[in-house]
């Protein structure tokens, strides 16, 4: 199994299914590094050096260690209830959301909802949203009126890796970019 496949497996464990390898996450999403390595070693070749390389080189900065590297967690994207202890942050006036064309009918009607995740993920710039949208087919970009949302009581958070998060974005705060 290559590094990318192992990284995806770690993502599955830390975001969605820690029980797959018998690991438990605390209420903030932290897993014991030694337990994680031991669990993954049952089916894949990994050691601490490889885990540290994956965390350090991950282009999307999906993971964080605690200070002494005894604990690890996914920075966001969880489908299991964890509190990754993000402070409420004042968003910029505009944020962006990239998606695939196949989802626009639902978004236009219902706004952005987290579906299986805990939060809706937003980008700070249109280019990043475009990159995200391409992962879902023909990309469609939405301009999110985040400043107006914040003024009207919606909370925003920013993940360690710069992704903006909020619980939902009602359709009235979205402008589809053509």
mmCIF file of N, CA and C in Angstrom, residues 15-16 77-81 97-108 110-121 132-133 135-137 142 165-169:
data_model
loop_
_atom_site.group_PDB
_atom_site.id
_atom_site.type_symbol
_atom_site.label_atom_id
_atom_site.label_comp_id
_atom_site.label_asym_id
_atom_site.label_seq_id
_atom_site.Cartn_x
_atom_site.Cartn_y
_atom_site.Cartn_z
ATOM 1 N N UNK A 15 -11.678 10.267 10.925
ATOM 2 C CA UNK A 15 -12.864 11.089 10.630
ATOM 3 C C UNK A 15 -14.174 10.329 10.788
ATOM 4 N N UNK A 16 -14.132 9.020 10.504
ATOM 5 C CA UNK A 16 -15.407 8.314 10.363
ATOM 6 C C UNK A 16 -15.529 7.004 11.145
ATOM 7 N N UNK A 77 -13.790 17.459 8.882
ATOM 8 C CA UNK A 77 -14.341 16.457 7.978
ATOM 9 C C UNK A 77 -14.953 15.258 8.673
ATOM 10 N N UNK A 78 -15.138 15.345 9.975
ATOM 11 C CA UNK A 78 -15.676 14.221 10.741
ATOM 12 C C UNK A 78 -17.159 13.968 10.441
ATOM 13 N N UNK A 79 -17.526 12.699 10.426
ATOM 14 C CA UNK A 79 -18.938 12.339 10.393
ATOM 15 C C UNK A 79 -19.369 11.821 11.762
ATOM 16 N N UNK A 80 -18.413 11.646 12.656
ATOM 17 C CA UNK A 80 -18.720 11.235 14.026
ATOM 18 C C UNK A 80 -18.653 12.476 14.914
ATOM 19 N N UNK A 81 -19.459 12.527 15.967
ATOM 20 C CA UNK A 81 -19.521 13.752 16.775
ATOM 21 C C UNK A 81 -18.280 13.968 17.634
ATOM 22 N N UNK A 97 -17.859 28.252 -2.134
ATOM 23 C CA UNK A 97 -18.116 26.813 -2.037
ATOM 24 C C UNK A 97 -18.102 26.230 -3.438
ATOM 25 N N UNK A 98 -17.253 25.219 -3.630
ATOM 26 C CA UNK A 98 -17.199 24.526 -4.907
ATOM 27 C C UNK A 98 -17.876 23.186 -4.808
ATOM 28 N N UNK A 99 -18.646 22.842 -5.822
ATOM 29 C CA UNK A 99 -19.359 21.577 -5.830
ATOM 30 C C UNK A 99 -19.495 21.093 -7.264
ATOM 31 N N UNK A 100 -20.114 19.946 -7.433
ATOM 32 C CA UNK A 100 -20.372 19.421 -8.770
ATOM 33 C C UNK A 100 -21.743 19.853 -9.258
ATOM 34 N N UNK A 101 -21.874 19.961 -10.564
ATOM 35 C CA UNK A 101 -23.122 20.406 -11.196
ATOM 36 C C UNK A 101 -24.332 19.578 -10.735
ATOM 37 N N UNK A 102 -24.116 18.293 -10.490
ATOM 38 C CA UNK A 102 -25.215 17.398 -10.114
ATOM 39 C C UNK A 102 -25.879 17.775 -8.781
ATOM 40 N N UNK A 103 -25.193 18.598 -7.950
ATOM 41 C CA UNK A 103 -25.744 18.955 -6.644
ATOM 42 C C UNK A 103 -26.463 20.311 -6.625
ATOM 43 N N UNK A 104 -26.408 21.051 -7.730
ATOM 44 C CA UNK A 104 -26.893 22.436 -7.699
ATOM 45 C C UNK A 104 -28.397 22.559 -7.476
ATOM 46 N N UNK A 105 -29.172 21.639 -8.010
ATOM 47 C CA UNK A 105 -30.629 21.734 -7.818
ATOM 48 C C UNK A 105 -30.982 21.685 -6.336
ATOM 49 N N UNK A 106 -30.380 20.749 -5.620
ATOM 50 C CA UNK A 106 -30.618 20.625 -4.185
ATOM 51 C C UNK A 106 -30.097 21.847 -3.428
ATOM 52 N N UNK A 107 -28.902 22.322 -3.793
ATOM 53 C CA UNK A 107 -28.316 23.486 -3.118
ATOM 54 C C UNK A 107 -29.155 24.726 -3.362
ATOM 55 N N UNK A 108 -29.592 24.924 -4.597
ATOM 56 C CA UNK A 108 -30.409 26.096 -4.919
ATOM 57 C C UNK A 108 -31.705 26.106 -4.101
ATOM 58 N N UNK A 110 -32.277 24.036 -1.061
ATOM 59 C CA UNK A 110 -32.092 23.821 0.380
ATOM 60 C C UNK A 110 -30.897 24.539 0.992
ATOM 61 N N UNK A 111 -30.081 25.179 0.178
ATOM 62 C CA UNK A 111 -28.846 25.771 0.687
ATOM 63 C C UNK A 111 -27.800 24.689 0.880
ATOM 64 N N UNK A 112 -26.736 25.029 1.570
ATOM 65 C CA UNK A 112 -25.666 24.068 1.855
ATOM 66 C C UNK A 112 -25.916 23.441 3.219
ATOM 67 N N UNK A 113 -25.977 22.130 3.234
ATOM 68 C CA UNK A 113 -26.153 21.391 4.484
ATOM 69 C C UNK A 113 -24.972 20.426 4.633
ATOM 70 N N UNK A 114 -24.606 20.065 5.863
ATOM 71 C CA UNK A 114 -23.404 19.243 6.049
ATOM 72 C C UNK A 114 -23.553 17.782 5.633
ATOM 73 N N UNK A 115 -24.754 17.320 5.329
ATOM 74 C CA UNK A 115 -24.996 15.917 4.994
ATOM 75 C C UNK A 115 -24.386 15.022 6.062
ATOM 76 N N UNK A 116 -23.412 14.174 5.705
ATOM 77 C CA UNK A 116 -22.860 13.241 6.696
ATOM 78 C C UNK A 116 -21.791 13.869 7.582
ATOM 79 N N UNK A 117 -21.394 15.087 7.286
ATOM 80 C CA UNK A 117 -20.355 15.742 8.082
ATOM 81 C C UNK A 117 -20.972 16.624 9.160
ATOM 82 N N UNK A 118 -20.118 17.145 10.042
ATOM 83 C CA UNK A 118 -20.601 18.012 11.117
ATOM 84 C C UNK A 118 -20.783 19.449 10.653
ATOM 85 N N UNK A 119 -20.030 19.858 9.623
ATOM 86 C CA UNK A 119 -20.061 21.238 9.138
ATOM 87 C C UNK A 119 -20.059 21.283 7.618
ATOM 88 N N UNK A 120 -20.516 22.418 7.091
ATOM 89 C CA UNK A 120 -20.338 22.747 5.684
ATOM 90 C C UNK A 120 -18.921 23.310 5.545
ATOM 91 N N UNK A 121 -18.200 22.891 4.519
ATOM 92 C CA UNK A 121 -16.832 23.348 4.285
ATOM 93 C C UNK A 121 -16.837 24.447 3.235
ATOM 94 N N UNK A 132 -11.937 22.302 -5.480
ATOM 95 C CA UNK A 132 -12.830 21.401 -4.744
ATOM 96 C C UNK A 132 -13.973 20.948 -5.647
ATOM 97 N N UNK A 133 -14.562 21.885 -6.378
ATOM 98 C CA UNK A 133 -15.681 21.562 -7.264
ATOM 99 C C UNK A 133 -15.324 20.531 -8.311
ATOM 100 N N UNK A 135 -13.511 18.037 -8.047
ATOM 101 C CA UNK A 135 -13.513 16.682 -7.479
ATOM 102 C C UNK A 135 -14.892 16.037 -7.567
ATOM 103 N N UNK A 136 -15.907 16.852 -7.839
ATOM 104 C CA UNK A 136 -17.292 16.353 -7.853
ATOM 105 C C UNK A 136 -17.913 16.402 -9.241
ATOM 106 N N UNK A 137 -17.090 16.410 -10.277
ATOM 107 C CA UNK A 137 -17.605 16.473 -11.645
ATOM 108 C C UNK A 137 -17.412 17.866 -12.213
ATOM 109 N N UNK A 142 -20.234 28.632 -5.776
ATOM 110 C CA UNK A 142 -21.182 29.511 -5.094
ATOM 111 C C UNK A 142 -20.411 30.549 -4.290
ATOM 112 N N UNK A 165 -15.639 26.723 8.245
ATOM 113 C CA UNK A 165 -16.709 25.794 8.609
ATOM 114 C C UNK A 165 -17.880 26.557 9.203
ATOM 115 N N UNK A 166 -19.086 26.080 8.897
ATOM 116 C CA UNK A 166 -20.305 26.596 9.520
ATOM 117 C C UNK A 166 -21.330 25.468 9.490
ATOM 118 N N UNK A 167 -22.359 25.564 10.322
ATOM 119 C CA UNK A 167 -23.324 24.465 10.430
ATOM 120 C C UNK A 167 -24.169 24.286 9.171
ATOM 121 N N UNK A 168 -24.527 25.384 8.502
ATOM 122 C CA UNK A 168 -25.336 25.329 7.279
ATOM 123 C C UNK A 168 -25.318 26.713 6.642
ATOM 124 N N UNK A 169 -25.634 26.765 5.352
ATOM 125 C CA UNK A 169 -25.748 28.036 4.644
ATOM 126 C C UNK A 169 -27.098 28.050 3.936
#
